[in-house]
Amino acid sequence: RAPDRFGLLYRITSPRAGAGLDVTSAMVDTLGHEVVDAFYVQRGDGCKLAEPDETAAIRRALELALSD
């Protein structure tokens, strides 16, 4: 969940692309002035993100991208 704003979808997907992740499914919805998005991703080799450090790094990059 996040407040809707111009370029938000790009900010959300950019860290994933930079990490070499593929979006396999996405649900993107706007509820008034807020967005509720869910993305299902996998690594470029087709495997799930299994390592906690890998998941934490993606989370940090996403939080950084949204903090501007």
PDB file of C-alpha atoms in Angstrom:
ATOM      1  CA  ARG A   1       0.000   0.000   0.000  1.00  0.00           C
ATOM      2  CA  ALA A   2       1.180   3.479  -0.812  1.00  0.00           C
ATOM      3  CA  PRO A   3      -0.221   6.905  -1.636  1.00  0.00           C
ATOM      4  CA  ASP A   4      -0.829   7.130  -5.369  1.00  0.00           C
ATOM      5  CA  ARG A   5       1.505   9.463  -7.258  1.00  0.00           C
ATOM      6  CA  PHE A   6       2.983   9.956 -10.701  1.00  0.00           C
ATOM      7  CA  GLY A   7       5.652   7.353 -11.540  1.00  0.00           C
ATOM      8  CA  LEU A   8       4.855   5.076  -8.591  1.00  0.00           C
ATOM      9  CA  LEU A   9       4.636   1.877 -10.625  1.00  0.00           C
ATOM     10  CA  TYR A  10       8.054   2.629 -12.138  1.00  0.00           C
ATOM     11  CA  ARG A  11       9.520   3.217  -8.660  1.00  0.00           C
ATOM     12  CA  ILE A  12       8.097  -0.096  -7.475  1.00  0.00           C
ATOM     13  CA  THR A  13       9.282  -2.172 -10.425  1.00  0.00           C
ATOM     14  CA  SER A  14      12.682  -0.551 -10.988  1.00  0.00           C
ATOM     15  CA  PRO A  15      14.480  -2.151  -7.980  1.00  0.00           C
ATOM     16  CA  ARG A  16      13.219  -5.554  -9.048  1.00  0.00           C
ATOM     17  CA  ALA A  17      14.532  -5.137 -12.566  1.00  0.00           C
ATOM     18  CA  GLY A  18      17.870  -3.927 -11.200  1.00  0.00           C
ATOM     19  CA  ALA A  19      18.087  -7.066  -9.073  1.00  0.00           C
ATOM     20  CA  GLY A  20      17.489  -9.317 -12.086  1.00  0.00           C
ATOM     21  CA  LEU A  21      14.027 -10.409 -10.981  1.00  0.00           C
ATOM     22  CA  ASP A  22      11.194 -11.265 -13.344  1.00  0.00           C
ATOM     23  CA  VAL A  23       7.614 -10.333 -12.483  1.00  0.00           C
ATOM     24  CA  THR A  24       5.532 -13.447 -13.127  1.00  0.00           C
ATOM     25  CA  SER A  25       2.217 -11.945 -12.050  1.00  0.00           C
ATOM     26  CA  ALA A  26       1.014  -8.548 -10.879  1.00  0.00           C
ATOM     27  CA  MET A  27      -2.177  -7.215  -9.358  1.00  0.00           C
ATOM     28  CA  VAL A  28      -2.309  -3.425  -9.444  1.00  0.00           C
ATOM     29  CA  ASP A  29      -5.281  -1.536  -8.030  1.00  0.00           C
ATOM     30  CA  THR A  30      -6.020   2.067  -7.117  1.00  0.00           C
ATOM     31  CA  LEU A  31      -8.443   2.793  -4.286  1.00  0.00           C
ATOM     32  CA  GLY A  32      -9.070   6.520  -4.230  1.00  0.00           C
ATOM     33  CA  HIS A  33      -5.719   8.149  -3.500  1.00  0.00           C
ATOM     34  CA  GLU A  34      -4.010   4.894  -2.495  1.00  0.00           C
ATOM     35  CA  VAL A  35      -2.617   1.988  -4.468  1.00  0.00           C
ATOM     36  CA  VAL A  36      -2.650  -1.634  -3.411  1.00  0.00           C
ATOM     37  CA  ASP A  37      -0.230  -3.654  -5.525  1.00  0.00           C
ATOM     38  CA  ALA A  38       0.994  -7.227  -5.326  1.00  0.00           C
ATOM     39  CA  PHE A  39       3.836  -8.625  -7.410  1.00  0.00           C
ATOM     40  CA  TYR A  40       4.942 -12.223  -7.679  1.00  0.00           C
ATOM     41  CA  VAL A  41       8.575 -12.422  -8.716  1.00  0.00           C
ATOM     42  CA  GLN A  42      11.243 -14.999  -9.414  1.00  0.00           C
ATOM     43  CA  ARG A  43      14.944 -14.802 -10.088  1.00  0.00           C
ATOM     44  CA  GLY A  44      16.165 -14.614 -13.663  1.00  0.00           C
ATOM     45  CA  ASP A  45      17.004 -18.325 -13.550  1.00  0.00           C
ATOM     46  CA  GLY A  46      13.353 -19.126 -12.784  1.00  0.00           C
ATOM     47  CA  CYS A  47      13.905 -19.982  -9.119  1.00  0.00           C
ATOM     48  CA  LYS A  48      12.108 -18.517  -6.117  1.00  0.00           C
ATOM     49  CA  LEU A  49      13.763 -16.035  -3.804  1.00  0.00           C
ATOM     50  CA  ALA A  50      14.716 -18.401  -1.020  1.00  0.00           C
ATOM     51  CA  GLU A  51      17.485 -16.655   0.869  1.00  0.00           C
ATOM     52  CA  PRO A  52      16.394 -14.236   3.630  1.00  0.00           C
ATOM     53  CA  ASP A  53      19.313 -11.925   2.786  1.00  0.00           C
ATOM     54  CA  GLU A  54      18.203 -11.764  -0.842  1.00  0.00           C
ATOM     55  CA  THR A  55      14.635 -10.908   0.147  1.00  0.00           C
ATOM     56  CA  ALA A  56      15.826  -8.317   2.681  1.00  0.00           C
ATOM     57  CA  ALA A  57      18.028  -6.616   0.068  1.00  0.00           C
ATOM     58  CA  ILE A  58      15.094  -6.308  -2.334  1.00  0.00           C
ATOM     59  CA  ARG A  59      12.904  -4.936   0.464  1.00  0.00           C
ATOM     60  CA  ARG A  60      15.525  -2.294   1.333  1.00  0.00           C
ATOM     61  CA  ALA A  61      15.885  -1.254  -2.316  1.00  0.00           C
ATOM     62  CA  LEU A  62      12.119  -0.964  -2.657  1.00  0.00           C
ATOM     63  CA  GLU A  63      11.789   1.078   0.549  1.00  0.00           C
ATOM     64  CA  LEU A  64      14.574   3.380  -0.664  1.00  0.00           C
ATOM     65  CA  ALA A  65      12.886   3.856  -4.039  1.00  0.00           C
ATOM     66  CA  LEU A  66       9.613   4.782  -2.340  1.00  0.00           C
ATOM     67  CA  SER A  67      11.143   7.109   0.254  1.00  0.00           C
ATOM     68  CA  ASP A  68      11.926   9.943  -2.205  1.00  0.00           C
TER      69      ASP A  68
END
